[in-house]
Structure formats: structure tokens, C-alpha cells
CSV table of C-alpha atoms and ligand atoms in Angstrom, one decimal:
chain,number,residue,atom,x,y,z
A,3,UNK,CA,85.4,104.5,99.0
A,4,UNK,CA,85.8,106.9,96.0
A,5,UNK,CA,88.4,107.8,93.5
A,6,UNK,CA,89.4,111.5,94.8
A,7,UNK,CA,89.7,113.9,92.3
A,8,UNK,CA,92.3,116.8,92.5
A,9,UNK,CA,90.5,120.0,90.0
A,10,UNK,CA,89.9,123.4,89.6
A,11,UNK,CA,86.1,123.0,88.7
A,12,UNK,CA,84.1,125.0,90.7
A,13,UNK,CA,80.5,123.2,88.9
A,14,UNK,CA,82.3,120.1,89.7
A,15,UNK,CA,82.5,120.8,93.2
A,16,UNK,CA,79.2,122.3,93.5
A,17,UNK,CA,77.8,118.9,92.1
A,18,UNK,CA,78.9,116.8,94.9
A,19,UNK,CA,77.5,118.9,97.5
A,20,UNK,CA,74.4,119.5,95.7
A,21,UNK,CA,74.2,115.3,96.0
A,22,UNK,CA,74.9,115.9,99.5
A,23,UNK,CA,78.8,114.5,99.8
A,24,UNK,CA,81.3,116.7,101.0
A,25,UNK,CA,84.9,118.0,99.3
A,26,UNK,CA,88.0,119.5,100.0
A,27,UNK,CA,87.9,123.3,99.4
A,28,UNK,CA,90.7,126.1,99.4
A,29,UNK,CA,90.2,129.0,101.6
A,30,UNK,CA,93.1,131.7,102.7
A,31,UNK,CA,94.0,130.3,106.0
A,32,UNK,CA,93.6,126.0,105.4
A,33,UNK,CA,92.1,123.7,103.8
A,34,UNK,CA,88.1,122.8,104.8
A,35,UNK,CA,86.6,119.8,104.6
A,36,UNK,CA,83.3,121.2,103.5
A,37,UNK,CA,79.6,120.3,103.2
A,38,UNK,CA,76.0,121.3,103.0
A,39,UNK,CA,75.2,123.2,106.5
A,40,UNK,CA,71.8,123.1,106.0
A,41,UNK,CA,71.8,119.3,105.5
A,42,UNK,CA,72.6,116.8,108.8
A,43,UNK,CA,73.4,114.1,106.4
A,44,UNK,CA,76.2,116.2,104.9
A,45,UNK,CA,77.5,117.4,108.2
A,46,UNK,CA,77.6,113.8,109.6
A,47,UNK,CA,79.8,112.7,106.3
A,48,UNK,CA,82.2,115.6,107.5
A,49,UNK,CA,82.6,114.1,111.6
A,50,UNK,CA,83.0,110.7,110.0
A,51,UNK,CA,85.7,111.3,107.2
A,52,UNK,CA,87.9,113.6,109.7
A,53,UNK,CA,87.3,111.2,112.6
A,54,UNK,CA,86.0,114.4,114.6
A,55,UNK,CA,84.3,114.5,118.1
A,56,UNK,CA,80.6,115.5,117.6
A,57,UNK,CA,81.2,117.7,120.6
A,58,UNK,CA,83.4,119.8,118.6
A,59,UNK,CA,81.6,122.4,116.4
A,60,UNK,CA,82.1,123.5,112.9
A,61,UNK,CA,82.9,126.5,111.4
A,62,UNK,CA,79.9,127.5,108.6
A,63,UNK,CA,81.5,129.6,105.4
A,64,UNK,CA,78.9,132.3,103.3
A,65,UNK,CA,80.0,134.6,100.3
A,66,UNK,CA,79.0,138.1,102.1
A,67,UNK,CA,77.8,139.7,104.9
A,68,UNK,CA,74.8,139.8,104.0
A,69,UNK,CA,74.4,135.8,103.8
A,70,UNK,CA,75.6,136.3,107.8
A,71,UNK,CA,72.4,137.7,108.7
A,72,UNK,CA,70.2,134.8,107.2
A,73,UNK,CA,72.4,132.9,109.6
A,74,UNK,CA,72.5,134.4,112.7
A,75,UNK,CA,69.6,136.0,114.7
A,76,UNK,CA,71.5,138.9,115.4
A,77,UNK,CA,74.8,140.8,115.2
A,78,UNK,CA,76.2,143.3,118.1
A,79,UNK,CA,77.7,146.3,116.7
A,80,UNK,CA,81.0,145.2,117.2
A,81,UNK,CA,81.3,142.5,115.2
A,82,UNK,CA,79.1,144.4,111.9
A,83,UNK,CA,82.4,147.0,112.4
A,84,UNK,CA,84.9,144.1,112.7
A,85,UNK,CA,83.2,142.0,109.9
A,86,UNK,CA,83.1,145.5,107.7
A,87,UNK,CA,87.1,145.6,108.1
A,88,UNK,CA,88.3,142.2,107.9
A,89,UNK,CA,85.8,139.9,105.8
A,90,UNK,CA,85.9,138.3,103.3
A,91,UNK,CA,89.3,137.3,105.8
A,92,UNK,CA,90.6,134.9,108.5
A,93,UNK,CA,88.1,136.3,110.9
A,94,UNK,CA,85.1,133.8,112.7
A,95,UNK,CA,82.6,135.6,114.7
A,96,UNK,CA,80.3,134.0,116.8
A,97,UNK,CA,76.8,134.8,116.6
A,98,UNK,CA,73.6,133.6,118.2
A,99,UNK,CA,72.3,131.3,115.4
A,100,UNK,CA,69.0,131.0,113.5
A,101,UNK,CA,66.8,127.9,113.6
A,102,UNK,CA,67.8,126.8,109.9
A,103,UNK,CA,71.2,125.9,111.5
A,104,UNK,CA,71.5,122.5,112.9
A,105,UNK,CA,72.0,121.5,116.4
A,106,UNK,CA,74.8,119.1,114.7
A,107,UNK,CA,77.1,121.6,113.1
A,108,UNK,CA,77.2,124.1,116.5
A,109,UNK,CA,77.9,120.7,118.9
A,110,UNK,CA,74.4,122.0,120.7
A,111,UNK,CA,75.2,125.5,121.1
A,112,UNK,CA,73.1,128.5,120.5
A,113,UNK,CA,75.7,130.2,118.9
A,114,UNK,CA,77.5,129.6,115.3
A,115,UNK,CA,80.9,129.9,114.3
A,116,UNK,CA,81.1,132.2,111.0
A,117,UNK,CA,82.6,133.6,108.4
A,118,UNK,CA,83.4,134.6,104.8
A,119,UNK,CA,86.8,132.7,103.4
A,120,UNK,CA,88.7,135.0,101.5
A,121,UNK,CA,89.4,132.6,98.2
A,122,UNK,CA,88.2,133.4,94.9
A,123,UNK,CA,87.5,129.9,93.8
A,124,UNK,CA,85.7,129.0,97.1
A,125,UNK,CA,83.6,132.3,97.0
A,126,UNK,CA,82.5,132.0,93.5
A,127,UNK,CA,81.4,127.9,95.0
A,128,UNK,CA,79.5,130.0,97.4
A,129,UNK,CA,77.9,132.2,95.2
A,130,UNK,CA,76.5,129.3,93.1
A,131,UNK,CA,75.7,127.1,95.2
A,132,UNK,CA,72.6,128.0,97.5
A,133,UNK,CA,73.4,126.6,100.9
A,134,UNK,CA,76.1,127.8,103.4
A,135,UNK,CA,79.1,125.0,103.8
A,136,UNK,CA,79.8,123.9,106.9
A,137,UNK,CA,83.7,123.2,107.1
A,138,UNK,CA,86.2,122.4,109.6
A,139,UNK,CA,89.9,121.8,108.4
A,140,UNK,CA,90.6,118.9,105.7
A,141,UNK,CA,92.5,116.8,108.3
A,142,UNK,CA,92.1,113.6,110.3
A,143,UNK,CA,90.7,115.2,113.9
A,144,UNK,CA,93.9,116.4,115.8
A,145,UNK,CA,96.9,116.3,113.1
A,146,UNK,CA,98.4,119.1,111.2
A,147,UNK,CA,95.6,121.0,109.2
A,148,UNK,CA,96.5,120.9,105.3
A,149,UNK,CA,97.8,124.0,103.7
A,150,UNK,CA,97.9,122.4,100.3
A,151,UNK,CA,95.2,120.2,98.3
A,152,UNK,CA,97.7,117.7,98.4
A,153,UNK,CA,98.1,117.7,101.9
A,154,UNK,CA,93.9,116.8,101.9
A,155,UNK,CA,94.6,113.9,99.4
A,156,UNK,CA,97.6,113.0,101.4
A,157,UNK,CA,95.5,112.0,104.2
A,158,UNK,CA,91.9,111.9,103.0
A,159,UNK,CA,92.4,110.8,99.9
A,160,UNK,CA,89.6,107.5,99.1
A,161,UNK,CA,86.9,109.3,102.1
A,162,UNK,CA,85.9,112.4,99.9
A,163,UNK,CA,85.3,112.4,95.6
A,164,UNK,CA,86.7,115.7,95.3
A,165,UNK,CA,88.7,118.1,96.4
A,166,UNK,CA,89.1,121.9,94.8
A,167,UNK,CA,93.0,122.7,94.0
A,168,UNK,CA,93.4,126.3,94.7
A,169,UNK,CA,96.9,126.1,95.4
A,170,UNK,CA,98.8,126.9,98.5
A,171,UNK,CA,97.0,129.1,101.0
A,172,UNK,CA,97.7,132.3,101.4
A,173,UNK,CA,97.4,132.7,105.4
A,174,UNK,CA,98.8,129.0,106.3
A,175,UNK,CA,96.5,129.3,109.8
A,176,UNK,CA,93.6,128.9,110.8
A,177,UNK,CA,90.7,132.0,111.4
A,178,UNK,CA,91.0,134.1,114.7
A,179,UNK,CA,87.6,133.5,116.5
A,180,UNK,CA,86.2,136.4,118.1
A,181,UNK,CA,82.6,136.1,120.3
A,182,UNK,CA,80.6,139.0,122.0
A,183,UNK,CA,80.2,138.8,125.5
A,184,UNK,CA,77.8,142.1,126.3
A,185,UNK,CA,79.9,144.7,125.4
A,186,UNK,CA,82.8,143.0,125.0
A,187,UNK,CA,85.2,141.2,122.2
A,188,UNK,CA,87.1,137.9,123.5
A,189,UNK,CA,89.3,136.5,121.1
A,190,UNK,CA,88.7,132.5,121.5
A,191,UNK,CA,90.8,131.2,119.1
A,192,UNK,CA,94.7,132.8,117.8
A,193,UNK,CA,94.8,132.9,114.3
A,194,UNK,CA,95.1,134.3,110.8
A,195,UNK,CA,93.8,138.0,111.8
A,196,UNK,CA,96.6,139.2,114.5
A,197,UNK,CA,95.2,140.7,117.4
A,198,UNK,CA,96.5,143.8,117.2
A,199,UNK,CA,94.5,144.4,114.0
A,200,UNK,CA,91.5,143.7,115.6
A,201,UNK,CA,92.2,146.4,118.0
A,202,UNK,CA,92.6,149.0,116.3
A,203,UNK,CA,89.0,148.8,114.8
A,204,UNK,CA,87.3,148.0,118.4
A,205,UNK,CA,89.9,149.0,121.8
A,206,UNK,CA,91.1,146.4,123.7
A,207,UNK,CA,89.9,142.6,123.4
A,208,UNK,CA,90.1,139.8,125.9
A,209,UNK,CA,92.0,136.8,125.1
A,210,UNK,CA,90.7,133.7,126.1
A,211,UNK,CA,92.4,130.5,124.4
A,212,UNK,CA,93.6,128.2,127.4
A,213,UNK,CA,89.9,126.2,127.9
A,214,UNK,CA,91.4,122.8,127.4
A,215,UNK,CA,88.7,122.0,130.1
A,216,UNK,CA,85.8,124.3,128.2
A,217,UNK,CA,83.7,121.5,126.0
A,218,UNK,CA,82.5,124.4,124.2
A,219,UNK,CA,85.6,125.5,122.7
A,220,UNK,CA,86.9,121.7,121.8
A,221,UNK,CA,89.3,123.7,119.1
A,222,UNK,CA,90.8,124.9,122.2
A,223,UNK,CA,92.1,121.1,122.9
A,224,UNK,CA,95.7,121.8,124.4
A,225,UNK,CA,96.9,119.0,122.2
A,226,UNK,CA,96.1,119.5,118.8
A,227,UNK,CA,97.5,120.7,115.2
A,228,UNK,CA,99.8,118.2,116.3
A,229,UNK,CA,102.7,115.9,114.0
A,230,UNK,CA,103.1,112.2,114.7
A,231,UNK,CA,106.6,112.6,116.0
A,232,UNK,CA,107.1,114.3,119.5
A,233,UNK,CA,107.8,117.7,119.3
A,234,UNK,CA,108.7,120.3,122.0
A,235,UNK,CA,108.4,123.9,122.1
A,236,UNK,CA,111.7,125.5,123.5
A,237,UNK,CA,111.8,129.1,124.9
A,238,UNK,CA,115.4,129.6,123.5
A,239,UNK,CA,118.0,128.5,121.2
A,240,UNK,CA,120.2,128.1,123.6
A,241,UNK,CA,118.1,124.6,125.0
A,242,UNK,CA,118.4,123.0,121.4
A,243,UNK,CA,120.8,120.2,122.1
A,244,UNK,CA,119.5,117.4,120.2
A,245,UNK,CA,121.5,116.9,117.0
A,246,UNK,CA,119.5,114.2,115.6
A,247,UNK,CA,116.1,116.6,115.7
A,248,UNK,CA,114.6,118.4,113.6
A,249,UNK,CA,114.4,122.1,114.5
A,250,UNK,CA,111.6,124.1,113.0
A,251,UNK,CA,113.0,127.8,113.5
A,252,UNK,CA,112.1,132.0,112.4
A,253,UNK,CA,114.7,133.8,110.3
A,254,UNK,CA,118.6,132.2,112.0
A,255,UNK,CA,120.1,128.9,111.6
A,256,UNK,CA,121.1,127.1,114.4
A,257,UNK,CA,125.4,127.1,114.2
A,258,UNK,CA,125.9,123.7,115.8
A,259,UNK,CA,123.0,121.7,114.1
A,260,UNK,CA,123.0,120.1,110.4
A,261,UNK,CA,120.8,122.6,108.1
A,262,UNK,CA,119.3,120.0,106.8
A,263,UNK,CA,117.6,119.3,109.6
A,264,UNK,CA,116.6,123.1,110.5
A,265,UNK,CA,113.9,124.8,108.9
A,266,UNK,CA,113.7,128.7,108.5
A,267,UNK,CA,110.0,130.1,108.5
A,268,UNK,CA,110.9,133.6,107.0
A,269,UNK,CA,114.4,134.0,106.3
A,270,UNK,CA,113.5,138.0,105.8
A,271,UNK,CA,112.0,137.9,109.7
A,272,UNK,CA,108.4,138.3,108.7
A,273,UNK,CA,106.3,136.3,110.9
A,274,UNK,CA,102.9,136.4,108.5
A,275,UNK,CA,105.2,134.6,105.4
A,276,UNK,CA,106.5,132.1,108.7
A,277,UNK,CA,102.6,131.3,109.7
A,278,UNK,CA,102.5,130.7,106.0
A,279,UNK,CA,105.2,128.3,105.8
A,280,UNK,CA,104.7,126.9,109.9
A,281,UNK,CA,102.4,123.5,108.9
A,282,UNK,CA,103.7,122.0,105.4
A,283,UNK,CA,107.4,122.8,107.7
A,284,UNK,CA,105.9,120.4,110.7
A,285,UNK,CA,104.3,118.5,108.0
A,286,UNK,CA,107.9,117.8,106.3
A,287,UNK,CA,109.6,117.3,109.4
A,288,UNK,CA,106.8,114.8,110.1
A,289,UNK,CA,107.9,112.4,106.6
A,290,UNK,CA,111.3,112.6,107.2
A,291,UNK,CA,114.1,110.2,109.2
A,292,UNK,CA,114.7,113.3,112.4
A,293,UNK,CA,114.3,111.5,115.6
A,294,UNK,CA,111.5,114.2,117.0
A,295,UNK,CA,110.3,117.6,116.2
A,296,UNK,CA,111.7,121.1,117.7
A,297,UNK,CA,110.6,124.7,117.8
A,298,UNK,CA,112.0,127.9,119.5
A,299,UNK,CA,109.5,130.1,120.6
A,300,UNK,CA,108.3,133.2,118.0
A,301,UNK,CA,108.3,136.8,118.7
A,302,UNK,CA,105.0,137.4,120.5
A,303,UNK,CA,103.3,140.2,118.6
A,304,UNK,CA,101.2,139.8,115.4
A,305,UNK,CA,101.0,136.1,113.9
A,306,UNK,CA,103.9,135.6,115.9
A,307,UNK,CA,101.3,134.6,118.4
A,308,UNK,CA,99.2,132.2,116.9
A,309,UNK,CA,102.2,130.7,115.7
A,310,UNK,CA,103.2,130.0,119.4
A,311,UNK,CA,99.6,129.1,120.4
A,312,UNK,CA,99.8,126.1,117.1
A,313,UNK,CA,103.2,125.4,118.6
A,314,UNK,CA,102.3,125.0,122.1
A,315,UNK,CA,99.5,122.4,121.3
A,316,UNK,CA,101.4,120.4,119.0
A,317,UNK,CA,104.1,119.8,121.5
A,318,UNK,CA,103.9,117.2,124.6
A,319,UNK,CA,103.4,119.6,127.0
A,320,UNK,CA,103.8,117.0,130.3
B,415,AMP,P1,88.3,124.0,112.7
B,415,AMP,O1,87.2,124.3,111.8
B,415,AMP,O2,88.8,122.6,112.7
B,415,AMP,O3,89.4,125.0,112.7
B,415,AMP,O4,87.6,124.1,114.2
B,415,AMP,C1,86.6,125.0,114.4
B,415,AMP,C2,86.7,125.5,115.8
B,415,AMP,O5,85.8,126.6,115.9
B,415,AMP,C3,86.2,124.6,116.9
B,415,AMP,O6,87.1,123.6,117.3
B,415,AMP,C4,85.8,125.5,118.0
B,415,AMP,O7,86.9,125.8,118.8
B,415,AMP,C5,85.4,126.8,117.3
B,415,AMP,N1,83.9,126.9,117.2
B,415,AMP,C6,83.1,126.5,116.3
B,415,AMP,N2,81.8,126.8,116.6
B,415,AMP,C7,81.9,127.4,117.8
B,415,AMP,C8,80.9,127.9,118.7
B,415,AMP,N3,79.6,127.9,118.3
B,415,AMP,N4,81.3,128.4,119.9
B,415,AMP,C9,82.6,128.4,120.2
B,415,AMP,N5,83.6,127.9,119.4
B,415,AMP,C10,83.2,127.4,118.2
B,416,MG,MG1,90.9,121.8,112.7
């Protein structure tokens, strides 16, 4: 057990995974639950305080492109353009690893999850410390992934020392994952880095998100992100019946349901400020007295769609 800190010191932070424990850090898109990569020890303390599958891999953060290739054996074109555009940013690529990376933090694959977090305290950790950080979101395996430091004390509060309070995350989701198969890009995770941005840098990508099955993409789980009420994902406002729910909505109140029990994302209609907003919303809904959890679909263009995919998986889909 340990009495978790809440600070902004980045040496403080550093100390702790220097001893080999692991912290809460801010990045744009969630919170990580971060440790040494480089050390099995560390990773292990990481499965153990989220509760986390080994077979699920991890997600390893460096300050710069250039830390990438000390990482990974080698990097297709594609991905030095998209890296180029988009880090640092909520973009994951996955690259054939090196041998430094452990067997541990990629669940046995020969590939690594990686990228370079767009937050200034977190990058100026990276730069001092001299190890990559190996971090999956600062949640219990399967719930709602934090978008505050107190949402990683909330829950995780008494498993970890420390925790790095950089505020409320800019993004609010988690990294789009994008892997190289020959020529081409296949987007394996929806996320912070819309689609449509990603194609404008390489043509047309492949997405490939429903592998519930797929062990090799466990993020892909079909239920996931997911609040301990039950919560359903309608297609349209018209289905929202229940007047004792709570109704988790885009930019327009629902006329015959209680606002207090409805949630607007973006009341301006701008679907990057409603992924920003989307998990403390489920994550409030979650605390209070509403008998389950709705959502009405999202427009399906930009974050509108990772959105829906986050949705989707935190709803009983029978
Ligand atoms: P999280 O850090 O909790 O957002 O989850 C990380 C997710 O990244 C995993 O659940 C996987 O879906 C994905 N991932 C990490 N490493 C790999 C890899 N080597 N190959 C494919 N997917 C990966
Ligand atoms: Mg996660």
C-alpha cells in the first residue's frame, strides 16, 4: 500500500520509476499508468495494479522520433510521413520491435505499440529520465479510462505513490493505432487522431477495429471502456424512452426527459470538444442515482467515430 501523492513534480515522478515503481502520468488523450519499459519488474507492477490480462499489450511512450528508432527495428515509409505530421500526438504506430523491448510489455508479439504523448510535463519526464515508459490507461482493466488525475486516484489511489497532475486532458480519448501491413495502413484502434487526417497524409487506410476474437488486439475487447451501470447505445432519439436514465447526448436536449439527467458533449456541435468531455460524462453518470446509462449515436465523421466505437463497447451489446 502507499500514500498516493497528487503533484506537479516532474523529478518527483522521475524518482519513483527510477526505483522501479510505476505512476500516474498526464498525456493528451488519458491518463497512463506508466512504468520502466525496459524493466520486467516495472511492467509487471503495471498488469497487477490495473488488474490487466498479460495477454493484452502495452502501449510504450518516447519524447521524439528519434527515441522510436532505438525501439523498433525498422520503420516503413508510411509511418516516418505519418509520425512527421502527427507526433508528438494521439497517434500509435506499430513497429517491428527491437530486442531491448520485453516479450512482457508487447503480450509476445514481434511488434510494439508506440508513440510520442503530446504533454509538456510528460515529455519533459521523458527527456529526463533515460528509459522509454511503458503505459496503458490509469484504470482498473475494462472501466472508463481516467481523463483527470483525480479520476487515477479515484480508482487507484493506495496501488501507485504518485501520480503527475497535469490537469484535464486535452484529447479525452485514447491514441488511434495505425500498423503497416506491406504497403498498407490499417487503422486498429479509433481514436484521438480522426481518420480522415490520417488520410490526407497517406490515401486511403483500412479500418480494422471489430477483432473481439483477435488475442492480438485485446484493446479491441467488444466490451470495454465500460461504466458499472448498464448502458445502451441507441441509434436515435426517438428510442429514448426511459425517464429514469441517464442520457449521455451531442449538442440537443432531449424535450421529454429531466436535464438533469441529460448530458450535452458540445453544446456548439463540435465533436473533438464532445470526445473531450465523452468519459468524465459516463464517469458522472456512473456516481449518480440514474437507473442505467444511455447514448444516441454521434455523427460518423472525424472523432465522431471513435466516440461511437467507445460507445459501442461500453454498452451490453447482447
Ligand atoms: P491502452 O494502453 O489501455 O489504451 O491499450 C493499449 C492497446 O494497444 C492494447 O489493448 C492493444 O489493443 C494495442 N496494442 C498494444 N500493443 C500492440 C501490438 N504490439 N499489436 C497490436 N496492438 C497493440
Ligand atoms: Mg485502456
Amino acid at each position: 500500500m502507499f500514500e498516493t501523492e497528487i503533484n506537479t513534480s516532474v523529478a518527483k515522478a522521475a524518482a519513483w520509476l527510477h526505483k522501479g515503481e510505476v505512476v500516474g502520468i498526464p498525456t493528451e488523450t488519458v491518463y497512463g499508468l506508466a512504468g520502466n519499459a525496459l524493466n520486467e519488474d516495472a511492467v509487471l507492477k503495471i498488469f497487477k495494479a490495473k488488474n490487466r490480462p498479460h495477454f493484452d499489450p502495452l502501449i510504450v511512450h518516447v519524447h521524439s522520433i528519434a527515441a522510436i528508432e532505438k525501439y523498433a527495428a525498422h520503420i516503413p515509409p508510411k509511418a516516418k510521413l505519418l509520425l512527421q505530421k502527427f507526433s508528438p500526438g494521439p497517434l500509435t504506430v506499430l513497429l517491428p520491435k527491437r530486442e531491448c523491448i520485453p516479450y512482457l510489455v508487447t503480450s509476445g508479439l514481434d511488434t510494439v505499440a508506440i508513440r510520442v504523448p503530446n504533454h509538456p510535463l510528460t515529455l519533459q519526464l521523458l527527456q529526463e529520465i533515460d528509459f522509454p515508459l511503458a503505459a496503458p490507461s490509469a484504470n482498473p482493466f475494462g472501466y472508463i479510462s481516467p481523463t483527470s488525475s483525480y479520476h487515477v486516484y479515484d480508482q487507484l489511489h493506495g496501488r501507485i505513490p504518485y501520480i503527475l497532475d497535469g490537469g484535464v486532458t486535452d484529447v479525452g480519448v485514447e491514441s488511434t493505432i495505425v500498423g503497416f501491413v506491406d504497403d498498407e495502413v490499417v487503422v486498429n484502434r479509433l481514436g484521438g487522431l480522426a481518420v480522415e487526417e490520417i488520410e490526407k497524409v497517406v490515401g486511403k487506410v483500412r479500418v480494422e477495429t471489430q477483432q473481439s476474437a483477435n488475442p492480438k488486439a485485446p484493446g479491441m475487447l467488444q466490451h470495454h471502456y465500460a461504466p458499472k451501470k448498464k448502458m445502451f447505445l441507441l441509434e436515435s432519439a426517438g428510442k429514448a424512452t426511459d425517464l429514469e436514465a441517464g442520457y449521455i447526448l451531442y449538442n440537443e436536449h432531449l424535450p421529454y426527459i429531466s436535464h438533469q439527467n441529460q448530458i450535452l458533449l458540445s453544446p456548439a456541435g463540435n465533436l473533438s470538444e464532445a470526445a473531450k468531455n465523452l468519459f468524465a460524462a459516463m464517469r458522472q453518470l456512473d456516481k449518480s442515482d440514474v437507473s442505467a446509462i444511455y447514448a444516441i449515436r454521434f455523427p460518423e465523421m472525424g472523432l465522431g467515430r471513435a466516440i461511437n466505437d467507445r460507445l459501442y463497447r461500453a454498452s451490453v451489446n447482447e
